[in-house]
């Protein structure tokens, strides 16, 4: 059955159910300090594809209720939701409570499509408008928890209380202390018999704002601009529509994501979502800010969560979470790609890191030496210095060794360097000793640590004067594309290979494992060229 809110006037184009795979609405919060600014922003929201706007009356500086609300309703090109949030529920209104509630009743009379009323005052409010409420106006009763996300039982009771207060639409927002908190909200949303908005605030709750389209949420919020939010963790409407392909998500959409900490900088969602869209693959790829990877997999154990990229600092812990791990990943002791087998839900771990990095380094060397790919690797016999002994360091050491290079591991803690060196059959150094390590010229250097990554772009793992002994320098960091290490290496005469090459290389194989389709290599190159 088509839900009635599938047909929503969005600008001049009618977006019908045929283009949308879900009925979830996108609401843009309007938080201007003046009515004029609000009117401008409502126009922008409409042009961006919003289904409705939330007018935050508590943000207005000089507020003349009757006149201003009339203007806002008349000028809005999309349906309106009026919110007048008091300080005690996280808003800015600090005046008389009766006056505040009068304003919400007035908005209802004047033709608002939705009113947001806080649970604390909802029963009273709904009693006062009984029999006088216009047919078209729906009351959203909301509850906000800025501390944590309650248990499923407590959330169920909260939803029942909100319903009992006379809500047309139930809304609750909680706070994510861990990404697994969001699963409880999905559980409530997906089983709800009434229109429901369940959102989890903060960076760890971001997936609640995207995947609500899959799990049946009534609406989500998308902001006009980055950073100008009405609650922590809101994405932009542009990202919802263009990055996450929000309208194309349905109950059967498979979820993929990158597990890391930090993870917000990752370009993986841009790459995979664009590729999924280009071939019509029914999947969405999201950022997953994970603190405890074992807990993550225990919680998100359904087949809906179909595949994962894995990055710092979880690549080694991920090995233990998998039911099976391929031989390369096992010998490296790190996994960067995990697939959930749909037949039985088992997790399979792979390592595609070393393929991407090693082939990029070989290509760089061949370019430097002006040779085409011969039988033996361009790395054979070379002295290959790896900075870092984590998952990516292991992958590169293993890959270089397999290509016939002599491997040296440099790490801040010497013991970890020694451990890895013993495993792959190489030498170990402490990072402090690396600047005076120059047994020969023409060496290769590979940084696999996060030194030099945004925001700490002025850091580098090795001083510039030590870079003269290297023929090629590779940096796994790709935000920024040219790190301080790469810039100084190039100035010292070395060939440089950016982490972008490794990123694209490992992404080919992951994409094929995620989708069962050949990787669109030209498309990947084209997307990443923008960055």
Coordinates of C-alpha atoms in Angstrom, one line a residue:
X1 CA 0.0 0.0 0.0
X2 CA 1.3 3.4 -0.9
X3 CA 1.6 5.6 2.1
X4 CA -0.2 9.0 1.8
X5 CA 3.0 11.1 2.3
X6 CA 4.6 9.6 -0.8
X7 CA 3.2 12.3 -3.0
X8 CA 4.9 15.4 -1.8
X9 CA 5.2 18.6 -3.7
X10 CA 8.9 19.3 -3.9
X11 CA 9.4 22.5 -5.7
X12 CA 7.6 22.3 -9.0
X13 CA 8.3 18.7 -9.6
X14 CA 5.9 16.1 -8.0
X15 CA 8.1 13.4 -6.5
X16 CA 5.9 10.3 -6.7
X17 CA 6.3 6.9 -5.2
X18 CA 7.7 5.6 -8.5
X19 CA 10.9 7.6 -8.0
X20 CA 11.1 6.9 -4.3
X21 CA 11.8 3.6 -2.7
X22 CA 10.7 4.8 0.7
X23 CA 8.1 7.3 2.2
X24 CA 10.6 8.9 4.7
X25 CA 10.4 12.7 4.5
X26 CA 13.4 15.0 4.6
X27 CA 12.9 18.0 6.8
X28 CA 15.2 21.0 6.8
X29 CA 15.5 22.9 10.1
X30 CA 15.1 26.7 9.6
X31 CA 16.9 28.6 12.3
X32 CA 17.1 32.1 11.1
X33 CA 17.2 35.0 13.6
X34 CA 14.7 37.0 11.4
X35 CA 11.6 36.1 9.4
X36 CA 13.3 37.4 6.2
X37 CA 16.2 35.1 6.7
X38 CA 13.8 32.2 7.3
X39 CA 11.9 33.0 4.1
X40 CA 15.2 32.9 2.1
X41 CA 16.2 29.6 3.7
X42 CA 12.8 28.0 3.1
X43 CA 13.3 28.8 -0.6
X44 CA 16.8 27.2 -0.5
X45 CA 15.3 24.2 1.3
X46 CA 12.7 23.7 -1.4
X47 CA 15.4 24.1 -4.2
X48 CA 17.5 21.4 -2.4
X49 CA 14.6 18.9 -2.5
X50 CA 13.2 19.2 1.0
X51 CA 9.8 17.7 1.7
X52 CA 9.1 20.0 4.6
X53 CA 10.8 22.6 6.8
X54 CA 11.0 22.8 10.6
X55 CA 10.6 26.5 11.6
X56 CA 12.4 27.0 14.9
X57 CA 10.5 29.9 16.4
X58 CA 12.8 29.9 19.5
X59 CA 15.6 31.2 17.3
X60 CA 13.8 34.4 16.2
X61 CA 15.1 37.7 17.7
X62 CA 12.1 39.9 17.4
X63 CA 9.0 37.7 17.4
X64 CA 5.5 39.0 16.6
X65 CA 3.6 35.7 16.7
X66 CA 0.4 36.3 14.6
X67 CA 2.1 38.4 11.9
X68 CA 5.2 36.3 11.7
X69 CA 3.6 32.9 11.6
X70 CA 1.1 34.1 8.9
X71 CA 4.0 35.3 6.8
X72 CA 6.0 32.1 7.3
X73 CA 3.1 29.9 6.3
X74 CA 2.2 32.0 3.3
X75 CA 5.8 32.3 2.0
X76 CA 6.8 28.6 2.6
X77 CA 6.9 26.7 -0.7
X78 CA 6.8 23.4 1.2
X79 CA 4.8 22.1 4.2
X80 CA 5.7 23.6 7.6
X81 CA 6.5 22.1 11.0
X82 CA 6.5 24.6 13.8
X83 CA 8.7 24.1 16.9
X84 CA 9.1 26.5 19.8
X85 CA 11.6 24.6 21.9
X86 CA 12.1 25.7 25.5
X87 CA 15.4 25.7 27.3
X88 CA 14.3 22.7 29.5
X89 CA 14.1 20.6 26.3
X90 CA 17.3 21.8 24.7
X91 CA 15.9 24.9 22.9
X92 CA 16.4 28.6 23.3
X93 CA 12.9 29.8 24.5
X94 CA 13.2 31.0 28.1
X95 CA 9.9 32.8 28.7
X96 CA 6.4 32.1 30.1
X97 CA 5.2 28.6 29.4
X98 CA 1.6 29.5 28.8
X99 CA 2.6 32.1 26.2
X100 CA 4.8 29.5 24.4
X101 CA 1.9 27.0 24.2
X102 CA -0.5 29.7 23.0
X103 CA 1.9 30.4 20.1
X104 CA 1.8 26.7 19.1
X105 CA -2.0 26.7 19.2
X106 CA -1.9 29.9 17.0
X107 CA 0.4 28.2 14.4
X108 CA -2.1 25.4 14.3
X109 CA -5.0 27.8 13.7
X110 CA -3.1 29.7 11.0
X111 CA -2.5 26.6 8.9
X112 CA 0.7 24.8 10.0
X113 CA 1.0 21.3 8.7
X114 CA 2.7 19.9 11.7
X115 CA 3.3 21.1 15.3
X116 CA 6.0 19.8 17.6
X117 CA 4.9 19.6 21.3
X118 CA 7.2 18.3 24.0
X119 CA 5.9 15.2 25.9
X120 CA 6.0 17.1 29.2
X121 CA 3.2 19.4 28.1
X122 CA 1.6 17.3 25.3
X123 CA -1.4 15.8 27.2
X124 CA -2.5 19.3 28.4
X125 CA -1.9 20.7 24.9
X126 CA -3.9 18.0 23.1
X127 CA -6.8 18.3 25.6
X128 CA -6.9 22.0 25.0
X129 CA -7.2 21.7 21.2
X130 CA -9.6 18.7 21.1
X131 CA -12.3 19.3 18.6
X132 CA -10.6 22.5 17.4
X133 CA -7.6 20.9 15.6
X134 CA -7.7 21.5 11.8
X135 CA -7.9 18.2 9.9
X136 CA -4.6 18.8 8.1
X137 CA -2.5 19.6 11.1
X138 CA -0.6 16.7 12.7
X139 CA 0.8 16.9 16.2
X140 CA 4.3 15.5 16.7
X141 CA 4.9 14.7 20.4
X142 CA 8.6 14.7 21.1
X143 CA 11.0 13.6 23.8
X144 CA 14.7 14.3 23.9
X145 CA 17.4 12.5 25.9
X146 CA 20.7 14.4 25.8
X147 CA 22.5 12.0 28.1
X148 CA 22.2 8.4 26.6
X149 CA 20.0 5.9 24.8
X150 CA 17.7 3.9 27.1
X151 CA 17.1 0.1 26.8
X152 CA 14.6 -1.3 24.3
X153 CA 12.1 -1.8 27.2
X154 CA 12.4 1.8 28.3
X155 CA 12.1 3.1 24.8
X156 CA 8.9 1.0 24.2
X157 CA 7.4 2.5 27.4
X158 CA 8.4 6.0 26.2
X159 CA 6.7 5.4 22.9
X160 CA 3.6 4.2 24.6
X161 CA 3.6 7.3 26.8
X162 CA 4.0 9.5 23.8
X163 CA 1.1 7.8 22.0
X164 CA -1.1 8.0 25.1
X165 CA -0.6 11.8 25.2
X166 CA -2.5 12.1 22.0
X167 CA 0.3 12.2 19.4
X168 CA -0.4 11.8 15.7
X169 CA 3.3 11.2 15.2
X170 CA 5.7 9.9 17.8
X171 CA 9.2 11.5 18.0
X172 CA 12.1 10.6 20.3
X173 CA 15.7 11.6 20.1
X174 CA 18.4 10.0 22.2
X175 CA 22.2 10.4 22.5
X176 CA 24.7 7.8 21.2
X177 CA 27.5 6.9 23.6
X178 CA 28.3 3.9 21.3
X179 CA 27.2 3.1 17.7
X180 CA 25.4 0.0 19.1
X181 CA 22.9 2.3 20.8
X182 CA 21.4 3.0 17.4
X183 CA 20.3 -0.7 17.0
X184 CA 17.8 -0.3 19.8
X185 CA 16.2 2.6 18.0
X186 CA 16.0 0.7 14.7
X187 CA 14.3 -2.1 16.6
X188 CA 11.6 0.2 17.9
X189 CA 11.2 2.0 14.6
X190 CA 10.9 -1.1 12.4
X191 CA 8.2 -2.6 14.6
X192 CA 6.2 0.6 15.2
X193 CA 2.5 0.6 14.2
X194 CA 2.3 4.4 14.3
X195 CA 4.2 7.0 12.4
X196 CA 7.5 7.4 14.3
X197 CA 10.6 9.5 14.2
X198 CA 13.5 7.9 16.1
X199 CA 16.8 9.7 15.9
X200 CA 20.1 9.3 17.8
X201 CA 22.2 12.4 18.3
X202 CA 26.0 12.8 18.0
X203 CA 28.5 11.4 15.5
X204 CA 28.0 7.8 16.8
X205 CA 24.3 8.2 16.0
X206 CA 24.7 9.3 12.3
X207 CA 23.4 6.1 10.8
X208 CA 20.1 6.6 12.6
X209 CA 19.6 9.7 10.4
X210 CA 20.4 7.9 7.1
X211 CA 19.1 4.4 7.6
X212 CA 15.7 5.5 9.0
X213 CA 14.7 5.4 5.3
X214 CA 15.3 1.6 5.3
X215 CA 13.9 1.0 8.8
X216 CA 10.7 3.0 8.3
X217 CA 11.2 6.3 10.0
X218 CA 8.6 9.0 9.3
X219 CA 11.2 11.8 8.7
X220 CA 14.8 12.7 9.1
X221 CA 16.5 16.1 9.3
X222 CA 18.9 17.4 6.7
X223 CA 20.6 20.8 7.1
X224 CA 21.2 23.5 4.5
X225 CA 24.8 24.0 5.4
X226 CA 27.6 22.0 7.0
X227 CA 27.8 22.6 10.8
X228 CA 24.7 24.7 11.1
X229 CA 22.6 22.1 12.9
X230 CA 19.5 22.1 15.2
X231 CA 20.8 18.9 16.9
X232 CA 24.2 17.3 17.1
X233 CA 25.1 15.0 14.2
X234 CA 22.7 16.2 11.5
X235 CA 23.9 15.6 7.9
X236 CA 23.2 18.1 5.1
X237 CA 20.3 17.5 2.8
X238 CA 22.8 17.5 0.0
X239 CA 24.6 14.5 1.5
X240 CA 21.4 12.7 2.3
X241 CA 20.2 13.0 -1.4
X242 CA 23.4 12.9 -3.4
X243 CA 25.9 11.0 -1.2
X244 CA 23.6 8.5 0.4
X245 CA 21.0 8.3 -2.4
X246 CA 18.4 8.6 0.4
X247 CA 15.4 8.3 -1.9
X248 CA 16.6 5.0 -3.3
X249 CA 16.8 3.2 0.0
X250 CA 14.2 0.6 0.8
X251 CA 13.5 -2.2 3.4
X252 CA 15.7 -4.6 1.3
X253 CA 18.7 -2.2 0.8
X254 CA 21.9 -3.8 2.0
X255 CA 24.1 -1.7 4.3
X256 CA 27.8 -1.5 3.9
X257 CA 30.2 0.8 5.8
X258 CA 33.7 1.7 6.9
X259 CA 34.5 0.8 10.5
X260 CA 37.1 3.1 12.0
X261 CA 38.0 5.6 14.7
X262 CA 38.3 8.4 13.6
X263 CA 36.2 7.7 10.4
X264 CA 34.5 11.0 9.3
X265 CA 37.4 11.8 7.0
X266 CA 37.0 8.7 4.9
X267 CA 36.1 9.1 1.2
X268 CA 34.8 5.5 1.0
X269 CA 31.1 6.5 1.1
X270 CA 31.6 8.9 -1.8
X271 CA 33.3 6.2 -3.8
X272 CA 31.0 3.2 -3.2
X273 CA 27.7 5.1 -3.1
X274 CA 28.5 6.7 -6.5
X275 CA 29.5 3.3 -7.9
X276 CA 26.4 1.6 -6.4
X277 CA 24.2 4.3 -8.0
X278 CA 25.9 4.0 -11.4
X279 CA 25.0 0.3 -11.8
X280 CA 21.7 0.4 -9.8
X281 CA 23.1 -1.8 -7.0
X282 CA 20.7 -1.8 -4.0
X283 CA 23.1 -0.9 -1.3
X284 CA 24.2 2.1 0.8
X285 CA 27.6 2.7 2.3
X286 CA 28.0 4.7 5.5
X287 CA 30.6 5.9 8.0
X288 CA 30.7 3.7 11.1
X289 CA 32.4 5.3 14.1
X290 CA 33.1 2.2 16.2
X291 CA 34.7 2.0 19.6
X292 CA 34.5 -1.7 20.2
X293 CA 34.5 -3.9 17.0
X294 CA 33.5 -7.1 18.7
X295 CA 30.5 -5.4 20.3
X296 CA 29.6 -3.9 17.0
X297 CA 29.4 -7.3 15.2
X298 CA 27.5 -8.9 18.1
X299 CA 24.9 -6.1 17.8
X300 CA 24.6 -5.7 14.0
X301 CA 24.3 -9.4 13.3
X302 CA 21.5 -9.4 10.7
X303 CA 22.1 -10.0 6.9
X304 CA 21.0 -6.3 6.4
X305 CA 24.6 -5.4 7.4
X306 CA 26.3 -7.1 4.5
X307 CA 29.9 -5.9 4.2
X308 CA 32.5 -3.7 5.8
X309 CA 35.7 -1.9 5.1
X310 CA 37.9 -1.8 8.2
X311 CA 40.5 0.9 9.0
X312 CA 42.6 2.2 11.8
X313 CA 42.6 1.1 14.7
X314 CA 40.5 -2.0 14.2
X315 CA 42.2 -4.0 11.4
X316 CA 43.9 -6.4 13.9
X317 CA 41.0 -6.8 16.3
X318 CA 38.8 -7.5 13.2
X319 CA 40.6 -10.8 12.6
X320 CA 39.1 -12.3 15.9
X321 CA 35.6 -11.2 14.9
X322 CA 35.6 -13.2 11.7
X323 CA 34.4 -16.8 11.3
X324 CA 37.0 -17.4 8.6
X325 CA 40.0 -15.4 7.4
X326 CA 41.8 -15.8 4.1
X327 CA 45.4 -17.0 4.3
X328 CA 47.0 -13.6 3.3
X329 CA 45.0 -11.8 6.0
X330 CA 45.9 -14.5 8.5
X331 CA 49.6 -14.2 7.9
X332 CA 49.4 -10.4 8.0
X333 CA 47.3 -10.6 11.1
X334 CA 45.0 -7.8 9.8
X335 CA 41.7 -7.6 7.9
X336 CA 40.5 -4.6 6.0
X337 CA 37.4 -6.1 4.3
X338 CA 34.7 -8.2 5.9
X339 CA 31.8 -9.9 4.1
X340 CA 28.8 -11.4 5.7
X341 CA 27.8 -14.5 3.8
X342 CA 24.0 -14.2 3.1
X343 CA 23.3 -18.0 3.3
X344 CA 24.4 -18.4 7.0
X345 CA 25.4 -14.9 8.3
X346 CA 29.1 -16.0 8.8
X347 CA 31.8 -13.3 8.6
X348 CA 34.7 -13.7 6.2
X349 CA 37.8 -11.5 6.5
X350 CA 40.2 -10.4 3.7
X351 CA 43.1 -8.1 3.3
X352 CA 43.1 -6.0 0.2
X353 CA 45.4 -3.3 1.6
X354 CA 48.7 -4.7 0.4
X355 CA 47.5 -5.3 -3.2
X356 CA 46.6 -1.7 -3.6
X357 CA 49.7 -0.3 -2.0
X358 CA 52.3 -2.6 -3.5
X359 CA 51.0 -2.3 -7.0
X360 CA 50.9 1.5 -6.7
X361 CA 54.6 1.4 -5.5
X362 CA 55.6 -0.9 -8.3
X363 CA 54.0 1.4 -10.8
X364 CA 55.8 4.4 -9.3
X365 CA 59.2 2.6 -9.5
X366 CA 58.6 1.4 -13.0
X367 CA 57.8 5.0 -14.0
X368 CA 61.0 6.3 -12.3
X369 CA 63.1 3.6 -14.0
X370 CA 61.3 3.9 -17.3
X371 CA 60.8 0.1 -17.5
X372 CA 57.7 -1.8 -18.4
X373 CA 56.5 -4.6 -16.1
X374 CA 58.9 -7.5 -16.5
X375 CA 58.8 -11.0 -15.0
X376 CA 60.2 -9.9 -11.6
X377 CA 58.9 -7.1 -9.5
X378 CA 60.4 -3.7 -9.5
X379 CA 60.7 -4.2 -5.7
X380 CA 63.0 -7.3 -6.0
X381 CA 66.2 -6.7 -4.0
X382 CA 65.3 -3.2 -2.9
X383 CA 65.6 -2.1 0.8
X384 CA 62.0 -1.4 1.8
X385 CA 61.5 0.6 5.0
X386 CA 58.0 0.5 6.6
X387 CA 57.0 3.0 9.2
X388 CA 54.4 1.6 11.6
X389 CA 53.7 -1.9 12.8
X390 CA 49.9 -1.9 12.9
X391 CA 47.5 -3.5 10.4
X392 CA 48.6 -1.5 7.3
X393 CA 52.3 -1.8 8.3
X394 CA 52.0 -5.6 8.5
X395 CA 50.2 -5.6 5.1
X396 CA 53.0 -3.6 3.4
X397 CA 55.8 -5.5 5.0
X398 CA 54.2 -8.8 4.0
X399 CA 53.5 -7.6 0.4
X400 CA 57.0 -6.2 -0.1
X401 CA 58.6 -9.4 1.3
X402 CA 56.5 -11.4 -1.1
X403 CA 57.9 -9.3 -4.0
X404 CA 61.5 -10.0 -3.0
X405 CA 62.3 -6.8 -1.1
X406 CA 64.5 -6.7 2.0
X407 CA 62.2 -5.3 4.7
X408 CA 63.0 -2.9 7.6
X409 CA 60.3 -2.0 10.2
X410 CA 60.5 1.3 12.0
X411 CA 58.1 2.0 14.9
X412 CA 57.7 4.3 17.8
X413 CA 57.8 1.3 20.2
X414 CA 60.8 -0.8 19.2
X415 CA 59.3 -4.0 20.6
X416 CA 56.4 -3.9 18.2
X417 CA 58.8 -3.3 15.3
X418 CA 60.9 -6.3 16.4
X419 CA 57.9 -8.5 16.6
X420 CA 56.8 -7.7 13.1
X421 CA 60.3 -7.9 11.7
X422 CA 60.7 -11.4 13.2
X423 CA 57.4 -12.5 11.7
X424 CA 58.2 -11.3 8.1
X425 CA 62.0 -11.9 8.3
X426 CA 63.3 -8.4 8.3
X427 CA 65.1 -5.9 10.5
X428 CA 63.7 -3.5 13.2
X429 CA 64.4 0.1 14.2
X430 CA 62.9 2.5 16.6
X431 CA 61.3 5.5 14.7
X432 CA 63.8 7.8 16.5
X433 CA 66.7 6.0 14.8
X434 CA 65.2 6.2 11.4
X435 CA 66.6 9.6 10.5
X436 CA 70.2 8.3 10.8
X437 CA 69.5 5.1 9.0
X438 CA 71.2 5.2 5.6
X439 CA 73.0 2.0 4.7
X440 CA 72.4 2.6 1.0
X441 CA 70.8 5.0 -1.5
X442 CA 67.7 4.2 -3.6
X443 CA 65.7 2.8 -0.7
X444 CA 61.9 2.8 -0.5
X445 CA 60.0 4.4 2.4
X446 CA 56.3 3.6 3.2
X447 CA 54.5 5.4 6.0
X448 CA 51.6 3.4 7.3
X449 CA 50.8 5.4 10.4
X450 CA 48.3 8.3 10.7
X451 CA 51.2 10.9 11.2
X452 CA 50.4 13.9 9.0
X453 CA 46.7 13.1 8.6
X454 CA 44.1 15.9 8.9
X455 CA 43.9 17.9 11.1
X456 CA 47.6 17.5 12.0
X457 CA 48.9 18.2 8.5
X458 CA 52.2 19.8 9.7
X459 CA 53.4 16.5 11.2
X460 CA 55.8 14.1 9.5
X461 CA 57.4 10.8 10.7
X462 CA 60.9 11.6 9.4
X463 CA 62.9 14.9 9.0
X464 CA 63.5 16.2 5.5
X465 CA 67.3 15.8 5.6
X466 CA 66.9 12.0 5.9
X467 CA 64.8 11.7 2.7
X468 CA 67.7 12.1 0.2
X469 CA 68.5 8.3 0.5
X470 CA 65.1 7.2 -0.8
X471 CA 64.2 6.6 -4.5
X472 CA 60.5 6.4 -3.7
X473 CA 58.3 7.5 -0.8
X474 CA 54.8 6.2 -0.2
X475 CA 52.3 7.6 2.3
X476 CA 49.2 5.6 3.2
X477 CA 47.5 8.9 4.5
X478 CA 45.4 10.4 1.8
X479 CA 43.7 13.3 3.6
X480 CA 45.4 15.6 2.5
X481 CA 46.4 14.0 -0.8
X482 CA 49.9 15.5 -0.6
X483 CA 51.1 15.2 3.0
X484 CA 54.1 17.0 4.4
X485 CA 56.1 13.8 4.1
X486 CA 55.3 13.5 0.4
X487 CA 56.0 17.2 -0.3
X488 CA 59.4 17.1 1.4
X489 CA 60.2 13.8 -0.4
X490 CA 59.5 15.3 -3.8
X491 CA 61.6 18.3 -2.9
X492 CA 64.4 15.8 -2.0
X493 CA 64.2 14.2 -5.4
X494 CA 62.2 11.0 -4.6
X495 CA 59.3 9.7 -6.6
X496 CA 56.1 10.0 -4.5
X497 CA 53.1 7.7 -4.4
X498 CA 50.0 9.1 -2.5
X499 CA 47.7 7.0 -0.3
X500 CA 45.0 7.8 -2.8
X501 CA 46.5 5.2 -5.2
X502 CA 46.5 2.6 -2.4
X503 CA 42.9 3.6 -1.5
X504 CA 41.7 3.1 -5.1
X505 CA 43.6 -0.1 -5.5
X506 CA 42.2 -1.8 -2.4
X507 CA 38.7 -0.4 -3.2
X508 CA 38.5 -2.3 -6.5
X509 CA 38.7 -5.7 -4.8
X510 CA 36.4 -4.7 -2.0
X511 CA 33.8 -3.4 -4.4
X512 CA 33.9 -6.7 -6.2
X513 CA 33.5 -8.6 -3.0
X514 CA 30.6 -6.4 -1.8
X515 CA 28.6 -6.5 -5.0
X516 CA 29.8 -9.6 -7.0
X517 CA 30.2 -7.2 -9.9
X518 CA 33.4 -6.0 -11.7
X519 CA 34.8 -2.8 -10.3
X520 CA 34.1 0.3 -12.5
X521 CA 37.8 1.4 -12.5
X522 CA 37.4 4.5 -14.7
X523 CA 34.5 5.7 -12.5
X524 CA 36.6 5.2 -9.4
X525 CA 39.5 7.1 -10.9
X526 CA 37.2 9.9 -12.0
X527 CA 35.5 10.2 -8.6
X528 CA 38.8 10.3 -6.7
X529 CA 40.3 12.8 -9.2
X530 CA 38.0 15.4 -7.7
X531 CA 39.8 15.0 -4.4

